[in-house]
Short mmCIF file of C-alpha atoms and ligand atoms in Angstrom, two decimals:
data_model
loop_
_atom_site.label_atom_id
_atom_site.label_comp_id
_atom_site.label_asym_id
_atom_site.label_seq_id
_atom_site.Cartn_x
_atom_site.Cartn_y
_atom_site.Cartn_z
CA MET A 5 -8.50 -27.63 102.13
CA GLU A 6 -9.48 -23.84 103.52
CA THR A 7 -6.56 -24.24 105.80
CA GLY A 8 -4.11 -25.16 103.17
CA LYS A 9 -5.36 -21.83 101.55
CA SER A 10 -4.91 -19.48 104.37
CA GLU A 11 -1.47 -21.07 105.14
CA ARG A 12 -0.63 -20.35 101.51
CA LEU A 13 -1.61 -16.84 101.85
CA ARG A 14 0.08 -16.64 105.37
CA SER A 15 3.36 -17.61 103.60
CA LEU A 16 3.52 -15.14 101.03
CA PRO A 17 6.50 -12.77 101.72
CA ALA A 18 5.89 -9.33 102.34
CA VAL A 19 7.01 -6.68 99.76
CA ASP A 20 9.56 -5.46 102.16
CA ALA A 21 11.29 -8.77 102.76
CA VAL A 22 11.38 -9.27 98.91
CA MET A 23 12.79 -6.01 98.38
CA ARG A 24 15.74 -6.46 100.95
CA ASP A 25 16.59 -9.95 99.91
CA GLN A 26 19.58 -10.04 97.69
CA ALA A 27 17.51 -10.50 94.25
CA GLY A 28 15.20 -7.72 95.49
CA ALA A 29 17.89 -5.32 95.72
CA ALA A 30 19.48 -6.04 92.40
CA LEU A 31 16.07 -5.71 90.76
CA ALA A 32 15.64 -2.29 92.31
CA ASP A 33 19.51 -1.14 91.22
CA ARG A 34 18.33 -2.48 87.64
CA HIS A 35 14.77 -1.23 87.22
CA GLY A 36 14.67 1.96 89.92
CA ARG A 37 13.24 1.28 93.46
CA ALA A 38 9.79 2.68 92.70
CA ALA A 39 9.17 0.44 89.56
CA ALA A 40 10.69 -2.76 90.92
CA THR A 41 8.67 -2.22 94.30
CA SER A 42 5.26 -1.94 92.25
CA ALA A 43 6.02 -4.83 90.19
CA VAL A 44 6.82 -6.76 93.06
CA ARG A 45 3.56 -5.91 94.80
CA GLY A 46 2.00 -6.66 91.46
CA VAL A 47 3.26 -10.05 91.46
CA LEU A 48 2.09 -10.75 95.13
CA GLU A 49 -1.35 -9.74 94.49
CA ASP A 50 -1.44 -11.90 91.48
CA LEU A 51 -0.42 -14.77 93.51
CA ARG A 52 -2.90 -13.98 96.35
CA ALA A 53 -5.70 -13.78 93.97
CA ARG A 54 -4.34 -17.28 92.34
CA ILE A 55 -4.17 -18.68 95.83
CA SER A 56 -7.58 -17.46 96.60
CA ALA A 57 -9.18 -18.80 93.66
CA GLY A 58 -7.97 -22.29 94.77
CA GLU A 59 -4.48 -22.74 92.66
CA GLU A 60 -1.34 -23.75 94.49
CA PRO A 61 1.55 -21.69 92.98
CA ALA A 62 5.16 -22.18 93.87
CA VAL A 63 5.98 -19.08 95.91
CA THR A 64 9.35 -18.23 96.82
CA GLU A 65 10.95 -15.01 97.26
CA SER A 66 13.39 -15.54 94.21
CA GLY A 67 10.42 -16.98 92.43
CA VAL A 68 8.47 -13.50 93.06
CA VAL A 69 11.51 -11.63 91.98
CA ALA A 70 11.96 -13.51 88.93
CA LEU A 71 8.14 -12.88 87.60
CA ALA A 72 8.48 -9.09 88.77
CA SER A 73 11.90 -9.32 86.47
CA LYS A 74 10.00 -10.62 83.36
CA LEU A 75 6.87 -8.12 83.90
CA LEU A 76 9.54 -5.17 84.12
CA SER A 77 11.26 -6.26 80.79
CA GLY A 78 8.33 -6.76 79.13
CA ARG A 79 7.31 -3.42 79.56
CA SER A 80 10.67 -2.00 78.13
CA LEU A 81 10.88 -1.00 74.48
CA ARG A 82 12.11 -3.72 72.69
CA ARG A 83 12.04 -6.03 69.43
CA VAL A 84 8.91 -7.65 68.47
CA VAL A 85 8.19 -9.88 65.30
CA ASN A 86 5.66 -8.46 63.35
CA ALA A 87 3.85 -11.42 61.54
CA THR A 88 0.69 -9.41 61.16
CA GLY A 89 1.43 -8.69 57.76
CA VAL A 90 0.41 -4.94 58.49
CA VAL A 91 3.65 -3.29 57.10
CA LEU A 92 3.42 0.22 58.69
CA HIS A 93 1.80 -1.02 61.93
CA THR A 94 1.54 2.33 64.23
CA ASN A 95 1.65 -0.05 67.28
CA LEU A 96 4.83 -1.72 66.19
CA GLY A 97 6.28 0.89 65.21
CA ARG A 98 5.73 1.90 61.82
CA SER A 99 8.97 2.10 59.63
CA VAL A 100 11.86 0.02 59.91
CA LEU A 101 15.09 2.22 59.25
CA SER A 102 17.53 1.42 56.60
CA GLU A 103 21.14 0.25 57.63
CA ALA A 104 22.80 3.82 56.51
CA ALA A 105 19.77 5.43 58.72
CA VAL A 106 20.82 3.49 61.55
CA ALA A 107 24.46 4.03 61.25
CA ALA A 108 23.52 7.69 60.99
CA VAL A 109 21.73 7.60 64.57
CA VAL A 110 24.65 5.62 65.98
CA GLU A 111 27.04 8.13 65.24
CA ALA A 112 24.91 11.07 66.12
CA ALA A 113 24.08 9.70 69.21
CA THR A 114 27.07 8.65 70.41
CA ARG A 115 29.46 11.73 69.53
CA TYR A 116 29.08 15.21 69.23
CA SER A 117 27.63 16.54 66.03
CA ASN A 118 27.38 19.68 63.89
CA LEU A 119 23.72 19.70 64.72
CA GLU A 120 23.37 23.53 64.74
CA TYR A 121 26.94 24.40 63.93
CA ASP A 122 28.53 25.61 60.66
CA VAL A 123 31.50 24.02 60.65
CA ALA A 124 33.28 26.03 57.86
CA LEU A 125 32.18 29.18 59.19
CA GLY A 126 32.87 28.31 62.89
CA LYS A 127 29.64 29.71 64.09
CA ARG A 128 25.93 28.80 64.80
CA GLY A 129 24.04 27.10 62.16
CA SER A 130 20.50 25.38 61.73
CA ARG A 131 19.39 21.89 62.45
CA TYR A 132 17.96 21.69 59.34
CA ASP A 133 20.67 22.75 57.13
CA ARG A 134 21.29 19.52 55.62
CA ALA A 135 17.76 17.82 55.48
CA VAL A 136 16.27 21.07 53.67
CA PRO A 137 18.29 21.01 50.55
CA LEU A 138 17.41 17.15 50.23
CA LEU A 139 13.95 17.83 50.52
CA THR A 140 13.37 20.62 48.34
CA GLU A 141 15.48 18.81 45.62
CA LEU A 142 13.46 15.60 45.99
CA THR A 143 10.02 17.55 45.85
CA GLY A 144 11.09 20.48 43.60
CA THR A 145 9.98 23.37 46.34
CA GLU A 146 11.48 26.32 47.47
CA ASP A 147 11.83 25.28 51.27
CA ALA A 148 11.36 22.80 53.72
CA LEU A 149 10.91 22.21 57.72
CA VAL A 150 10.83 18.96 59.58
CA VAL A 151 9.16 18.79 62.93
CA ASN A 152 8.20 16.13 65.35
CA ASN A 153 5.22 14.43 63.38
CA CYS A 154 2.80 15.16 60.74
CA ALA A 155 -0.09 15.85 62.84
CA GLY A 156 2.50 18.42 64.50
CA ALA A 157 3.35 19.83 61.21
CA THR A 158 -0.48 20.36 60.24
CA LEU A 159 -1.11 22.11 63.62
CA LEU A 160 2.16 24.48 62.96
CA ALA A 161 1.41 25.15 59.38
CA LEU A 162 -2.38 26.53 60.43
CA ALA A 163 -1.02 28.56 63.20
CA ALA A 164 1.55 30.13 61.15
CA VAL A 165 -0.93 31.23 58.19
CA VAL A 166 -3.25 32.03 60.98
CA GLY A 167 -0.81 34.06 62.87
CA GLU A 168 -0.10 36.78 60.17
CA GLY A 169 -2.51 39.33 60.39
CA GLY A 170 -5.29 39.98 62.84
CA GLY A 171 -8.96 39.66 62.47
CA GLU A 172 -11.15 36.39 62.67
CA PRO A 173 -9.26 33.96 60.67
CA GLU A 174 -10.80 31.33 59.07
CA VAL A 175 -9.68 27.99 57.42
CA ILE A 176 -11.89 26.69 54.93
CA VAL A 177 -12.31 22.63 54.89
CA SER A 178 -14.19 20.14 52.93
CA ARG A 179 -16.96 18.12 55.40
CA GLY A 180 -15.54 14.91 53.61
CA GLN A 181 -12.28 15.75 54.94
CA LEU A 182 -12.97 16.48 58.68
CA ILE A 183 -11.35 13.34 59.75
CA GLU A 184 -9.97 11.73 62.75
CA ILE A 185 -6.77 9.94 61.87
CA GLY A 186 -6.34 7.86 64.83
CA GLY A 187 -5.03 8.70 68.48
CA GLY A 188 -7.53 11.64 69.08
CA PHE A 189 -5.74 13.62 65.92
CA ARG A 190 -9.09 15.21 64.72
CA ILE A 191 -8.80 18.04 62.00
CA PRO A 192 -11.60 20.14 63.59
CA GLU A 193 -9.54 20.27 66.85
CA VAL A 194 -6.42 20.81 65.57
CA LEU A 195 -7.87 23.71 63.73
CA ALA A 196 -9.28 25.07 66.75
CA LEU A 197 -6.07 24.90 68.56
CA SER A 198 -4.23 26.87 65.65
CA GLY A 199 -6.42 29.72 66.74
CA ALA A 200 -8.36 29.51 63.37
CA ARG A 201 -12.10 29.19 62.80
CA LEU A 202 -13.09 26.44 60.94
CA ARG A 203 -15.25 27.08 57.67
CA GLU A 204 -16.92 23.75 56.54
CA VAL A 205 -18.17 23.48 53.16
CA GLY A 206 -19.89 20.88 51.25
CA THR A 207 -21.52 17.80 52.61
CA THR A 208 -20.08 14.45 53.89
CA ASN A 209 -20.08 12.86 50.36
CA ARG A 210 -19.95 15.56 47.90
CA THR A 211 -17.96 19.03 48.04
CA ARG A 212 -17.91 21.28 44.89
CA LEU A 213 -15.31 24.05 43.84
CA SER A 214 -18.45 26.79 43.91
CA ASP A 215 -18.75 25.58 47.80
CA TYR A 216 -15.15 26.89 48.27
CA GLU A 217 -15.68 29.89 46.21
CA GLU A 218 -18.81 30.78 48.20
CA ALA A 219 -17.24 30.25 51.31
CA ILE A 220 -14.13 32.61 50.68
CA ASN A 221 -14.46 36.26 52.53
CA GLU A 222 -11.72 38.78 53.82
CA ASN A 223 -11.07 36.61 56.63
CA THR A 224 -9.98 33.30 54.99
CA ARG A 225 -6.40 32.65 55.43
CA ALA A 226 -5.99 29.39 53.72
CA ILE A 227 -7.50 26.27 52.38
CA LEU A 228 -7.03 23.04 53.89
CA TRP A 229 -7.12 19.82 51.76
CA VAL A 230 -6.70 16.87 53.93
CA HIS A 231 -5.95 13.15 52.59
CA PRO A 232 -8.83 10.97 53.92
CA SER A 233 -6.18 8.18 54.75
CA ASN A 234 -8.04 5.59 56.76
CA PHE A 235 -11.70 5.76 55.39
CA GLU A 236 -13.37 5.99 52.08
CA ILE A 237 -16.75 7.12 51.22
CA GLN A 238 -18.24 5.22 47.91
CA GLY A 239 -20.95 5.89 45.96
CA PHE A 240 -22.50 9.33 45.46
CA THR A 241 -19.24 11.26 45.95
CA GLU A 242 -17.52 14.33 44.41
CA SER A 243 -14.77 16.17 45.64
CA VAL A 244 -12.27 18.91 44.94
CA GLY A 245 -8.55 18.30 44.25
CA VAL A 246 -5.55 20.38 44.96
CA ALA A 247 -5.06 21.38 41.42
CA GLU A 248 -8.65 22.93 41.50
CA LEU A 249 -8.39 24.75 44.71
CA ALA A 250 -4.88 26.56 44.13
CA PRO A 251 -6.22 29.09 41.45
CA LEU A 252 -8.73 30.32 44.01
CA GLY A 253 -5.63 32.48 45.10
CA LEU A 254 -5.56 31.51 48.76
CA PRO A 255 -2.74 29.16 49.99
CA VAL A 256 -3.54 25.48 50.02
CA ILE A 257 -2.33 23.35 52.68
CA ALA A 258 -2.41 19.98 51.53
CA ASP A 259 -1.85 16.96 54.28
CA VAL A 260 -1.05 14.20 52.39
CA GLY A 261 -0.34 11.98 55.38
CA SER A 262 1.48 8.80 53.99
CA GLY A 263 4.03 10.94 52.06
CA ALA A 264 4.82 8.69 48.90
CA LEU A 265 7.99 10.09 47.18
CA ILE A 266 7.53 7.36 44.56
CA PRO A 267 4.52 5.66 43.22
CA PHE A 268 2.77 3.13 45.68
CA GLY A 269 -0.80 2.19 44.83
CA ASP A 270 -3.32 4.89 44.75
CA GLU A 271 -1.47 6.90 47.21
CA PRO A 272 -1.35 10.49 46.48
CA LEU A 273 2.29 11.69 45.59
CA VAL A 274 4.05 14.30 47.81
CA GLY A 275 5.05 15.56 44.40
CA ASP A 276 1.66 15.67 42.77
CA ALA A 277 0.28 17.97 45.55
CA VAL A 278 3.42 20.16 44.81
CA LYS A 279 2.90 20.26 41.06
CA ASP A 280 -0.86 20.85 41.76
CA GLY A 281 -0.13 24.20 43.27
CA ALA A 282 -0.29 23.59 47.25
CA ALA A 283 1.59 26.02 48.99
CA LEU A 284 2.50 23.81 51.93
CA THR A 285 2.57 19.92 51.41
CA ILE A 286 2.61 17.81 54.59
CA PHE A 287 3.61 14.26 55.22
CA SER A 288 4.91 11.74 57.75
CA GLY A 289 8.38 10.53 57.87
CA ASP A 290 7.50 7.06 59.20
CA LYS A 291 4.98 5.98 56.40
CA LEU A 292 5.53 5.19 53.00
CA LEU A 293 8.77 7.48 53.08
CA GLY A 294 10.25 4.82 55.32
CA GLY A 295 12.23 7.00 57.71
CA PRO A 296 11.73 8.08 61.34
CA GLN A 297 8.96 9.57 63.08
CA ALA A 298 8.72 13.10 61.56
CA GLY A 299 6.55 15.70 60.24
CA ILE A 300 7.79 17.09 56.99
CA VAL A 301 6.40 20.42 55.52
CA VAL A 302 7.78 21.43 51.72
CA GLY A 303 6.39 24.46 49.79
CA ASP A 304 6.46 28.14 49.48
CA SER A 305 9.39 29.80 51.25
CA SER A 306 7.26 32.86 52.67
CA LEU A 307 4.98 30.44 54.43
CA VAL A 308 7.69 27.84 55.40
CA SER A 309 9.71 30.60 57.17
CA ALA A 310 6.50 31.80 58.80
CA MET A 311 6.21 28.73 60.38
CA ARG A 312 9.87 28.57 61.42
CA ARG A 313 9.64 31.69 63.22
CA HIS A 314 6.37 30.55 65.06
CA PRO A 315 6.87 29.69 68.83
CA LEU A 316 5.32 26.38 68.46
CA ALA A 317 8.05 25.61 65.96
CA ARG A 318 10.67 25.42 69.09
CA ALA A 319 8.10 23.19 70.87
CA LEU A 320 7.66 20.52 67.85
CA ARG A 321 11.35 20.36 66.74
CA ALA A 322 12.90 17.32 65.54
CA ASP A 323 15.48 15.90 67.54
CA LYS A 324 18.99 15.22 66.12
CA LEU A 325 18.13 11.32 65.81
CA CYS A 326 15.24 11.83 63.86
CA LEU A 327 17.21 14.24 61.72
CA ALA A 328 20.10 11.93 61.15
CA ALA A 329 17.89 9.19 60.21
CA LEU A 330 16.03 11.21 58.13
CA GLU A 331 19.04 12.48 55.93
CA ALA A 332 20.15 9.18 55.29
CA THR A 333 16.98 7.95 54.16
CA LEU A 334 16.50 11.13 51.74
CA THR A 335 19.96 10.13 50.36
CA SER A 336 18.45 6.95 49.25
CA TYR A 337 16.08 8.36 47.21
CA LEU A 338 18.19 11.07 46.15
CA GLU A 339 20.52 8.23 44.91
CA ASP A 340 17.62 6.17 43.61
CA THR A 341 18.26 3.01 46.08
CA ALA A 342 15.68 3.82 48.02
CA THR A 343 13.48 0.56 46.72
CA GLN A 344 16.68 -1.73 47.70
CA GLU A 345 17.71 0.10 50.78
CA LEU A 346 14.56 0.79 52.70
CA PRO A 347 13.15 -2.09 54.55
CA THR A 348 9.78 -0.63 54.78
CA LEU A 349 9.63 0.06 50.92
CA ARG A 350 10.92 -3.91 50.21
CA MET A 351 8.19 -5.22 52.41
CA LEU A 352 5.71 -3.08 50.91
CA ARG A 353 6.75 -3.56 47.39
CA ALA A 354 8.52 -7.41 47.49
CA PRO A 355 6.94 -9.33 44.91
CA GLU A 356 4.23 -12.08 45.97
CA TYR A 357 6.68 -14.97 44.96
CA GLU A 358 9.28 -13.41 47.55
CA ALA A 359 6.60 -13.62 50.40
CA ARG A 360 5.82 -17.11 49.40
CA GLY A 361 9.42 -18.48 49.70
CA VAL A 362 9.64 -16.81 52.98
CA ALA A 363 6.47 -18.29 54.07
CA GLU A 364 7.35 -21.65 52.74
CA GLY A 365 10.73 -21.62 54.36
CA LEU A 366 9.39 -21.10 57.75
CA ALA A 367 6.87 -23.68 57.24
CA LEU A 368 9.61 -26.13 56.43
CA ALA A 369 11.61 -24.99 59.69
CA LEU A 370 8.21 -25.56 61.79
CA SER A 371 7.36 -28.86 60.12
CA ARG A 372 11.11 -30.04 61.06
CA GLU A 373 10.40 -30.06 64.62
CA ASP A 374 7.85 -32.37 66.07
CA PHE A 375 5.72 -29.80 67.34
CA GLY A 376 2.34 -31.76 66.74
CA LEU A 377 1.24 -28.96 64.75
CA GLU A 378 -0.72 -28.74 61.57
CA VAL A 379 1.44 -26.56 59.32
CA ASP A 380 0.79 -25.36 55.79
CA VAL A 381 1.04 -22.17 53.59
CA ALA A 382 -2.02 -20.33 52.18
CA PRO A 383 -2.45 -16.88 50.21
CA SER A 384 -3.31 -13.80 52.69
CA VAL A 385 -3.87 -10.40 52.55
CA ALA A 386 -1.21 -7.90 53.65
CA ARG A 387 -1.74 -4.22 54.30
CA SER A 388 0.09 -1.15 54.11
CA GLY A 389 -1.61 0.20 57.14
CA GLY A 390 -0.28 3.48 59.19
CA GLY A 391 -3.05 5.42 58.29
CA THR A 392 -2.57 5.02 54.73
CA LEU A 393 -5.56 3.47 52.84
CA PRO A 394 -6.16 0.70 55.31
CA LEU A 395 -8.16 -0.93 52.34
CA TYR A 396 -5.19 -1.32 50.13
CA GLU A 397 -4.38 -4.74 50.05
CA ILE A 398 -1.24 -6.38 48.93
CA PRO A 399 -0.95 -10.03 48.04
CA SER A 400 1.03 -11.93 50.22
CA PHE A 401 1.41 -15.48 51.82
CA ALA A 402 1.28 -16.80 55.42
CA VAL A 403 2.26 -19.84 57.55
CA ARG A 404 -0.94 -21.38 59.29
CA LEU A 405 -0.82 -23.10 62.55
CA GLY A 406 -3.73 -25.50 63.33
CA GLY A 407 -4.53 -28.51 65.29
CA VAL A 408 -4.02 -26.48 68.68
CA GLU A 409 -6.21 -23.86 70.50
CA ALA A 410 -5.30 -21.05 68.32
CA LYS A 411 -6.11 -18.09 70.87
CA THR A 412 -3.83 -19.91 73.63
CA LEU A 413 -1.04 -20.36 71.01
CA ALA A 414 -1.06 -16.70 69.84
CA GLU A 415 -1.16 -15.73 73.60
CA LYS A 416 1.83 -17.95 74.28
CA MET A 417 3.74 -16.50 71.56
CA ARG A 418 3.21 -13.16 72.45
CA ALA A 419 4.60 -14.27 75.67
CA SER A 420 8.03 -15.36 73.85
CA ASP A 421 11.16 -13.36 74.08
CA PRO A 422 10.81 -11.80 71.47
CA PRO A 423 7.08 -11.48 71.41
CA VAL A 424 5.68 -12.95 68.13
CA VAL A 425 2.61 -11.26 66.99
CA GLY A 426 0.35 -12.82 64.29
CA ARG A 427 -3.31 -13.04 63.78
CA VAL A 428 -6.00 -15.35 64.49
CA HIS A 429 -8.29 -16.22 61.80
CA GLU A 430 -10.47 -19.19 61.27
CA GLY A 431 -9.54 -20.91 64.22
CA ARG A 432 -5.87 -20.87 63.19
CA VAL A 433 -2.74 -18.73 64.08
CA TRP A 434 -1.45 -16.92 60.48
CA LEU A 435 1.74 -15.55 60.35
CA ASP A 436 2.27 -13.53 57.07
CA ALA A 437 5.39 -13.73 55.71
CA ARG A 438 5.60 -10.34 53.96
CA THR A 439 6.33 -8.49 57.29
CA LEU A 440 9.00 -10.79 58.64
CA LEU A 441 12.67 -9.54 58.43
CA PRO A 442 15.87 -11.44 58.59
CA GLY A 443 16.50 -13.26 61.77
CA ASP A 444 12.76 -13.57 62.40
CA GLU A 445 12.23 -17.06 61.28
CA GLU A 446 14.74 -18.42 64.39
CA ALA A 447 12.56 -16.37 66.77
CA VAL A 448 9.11 -17.55 65.62
CA VAL A 449 10.13 -21.22 65.63
CA ALA A 450 11.53 -20.57 69.29
CA ALA A 451 8.16 -18.88 70.16
CA VAL A 452 6.26 -21.98 69.03
CA ARG A 453 8.92 -24.16 70.86
CA GLY A 454 8.29 -22.47 73.87
CA ALA A 455 4.63 -22.65 73.63
CA LEU A 456 4.30 -25.97 72.86
CA GLY A 457 7.41 -27.31 74.51
C1 PLP B 16 -1.08 9.49 59.39
C2 PLP B 16 -1.55 10.98 59.07
C3 PLP B 16 -1.26 12.18 60.18
C4 PLP B 16 -0.67 11.83 61.05
O1 PLP B 16 0.68 11.43 60.93
P1 PLP B 16 1.59 11.49 62.12
O2 PLP B 16 3.22 11.23 61.59
O3 PLP B 16 1.32 10.25 62.78
O4 PLP B 16 1.52 12.51 63.39
C5 PLP B 16 -2.06 13.25 59.61
N1 PLP B 16 -2.63 13.32 58.37
C6 PLP B 16 -2.75 12.28 57.61
C7 PLP B 16 -3.43 12.59 56.47
C8 PLP B 16 -2.35 11.08 58.14
O5 PLP B 16 -2.44 10.12 57.37
#
């Protein structure tokens, strides 16, 4: 037994030998030598561990390369089937772009463009020339700016209001809004980075207008109002809205987060913050807007100009692919076709019976094949996700797969190509229909076939 093991260990090829092999060389051509070598080394270490543990895996040089190749393609950015029911799933890429946005991205990517060129005048223009009028029109503001993401926009807005004038600049924030959004984006840290001193007012559960009034002094530059997004305080609470803060005479910077241009659940509308008098309103491009990752700022021209002039603006600027997708997305809103054209909005707003229809179609396709599974359709709860209220529930339907070990089935479905990501709940795999896109049904059936075949 032990001799078999040591023989097997000895028979493992060396990393160099695998890389010299024709298949190894091809792998290096495709993925780069360093990545390919490291993947091969990883596969060999894994095989060594399995042999030492008493397993008897088949080992050939081409087999090692095949495993390394699978490992490397699994690492590249690729399609995943989202069967979680979380529409704006940050880990799965948040928004899905409209056809028009994709076409605009392809054109901007494969051709030269008027990115920073005024074609009529034959001279330099601004990369924001097209997005700004769309944004000001849609939100009823004087000016707008687009940067890399919402966190960047908040940082830049704070840095810009702080940058004007000397002294020890302060920004007032309610203690109920000193939040962490996720991924380490914490309001107190962003404020520190901007150079402003944080002036906390109120308590975690209650902040009154008088708290703000008492905190204002000659160093106060702005009031930051943050949508609590991903958490909720219930019970004995009190907070102050933008409409009450605006008359205090200081610029109110409203980070509304998800950026709904049209009503969705209880989400604050961008237009409401603007109407309530926010000097700057900030929101994400890839949450409820349904566009590309971007941080969008709309508001008073003097402050937006200050942001544009700030050195950080260049560091945070939006790239041409983002701007192409954003312009196409905003055009859908302007033409009043957003709810039909933007897949993210469609998924969020589809009536329950549509989700049920998709679930029943998928269940039927799965039952047609003899997988030996227990397949049924059950009501489920989908979520908007993406930093918007995670407590916000959208009624949905899911296909449930039972009669097998759920965790193992879910794992195998994730190892499929494309991977299918569902939920394990009550001993079954739940595939929520709300987040399935056209073409996903075949991928799910193939994943189940691969897992059980
Ligand atoms: C999501 C969110 C952010 C961060 O947005 P990104 O576009 O991911 O940077 C900032 N503020 C609020 C209130 C949010 O909800």
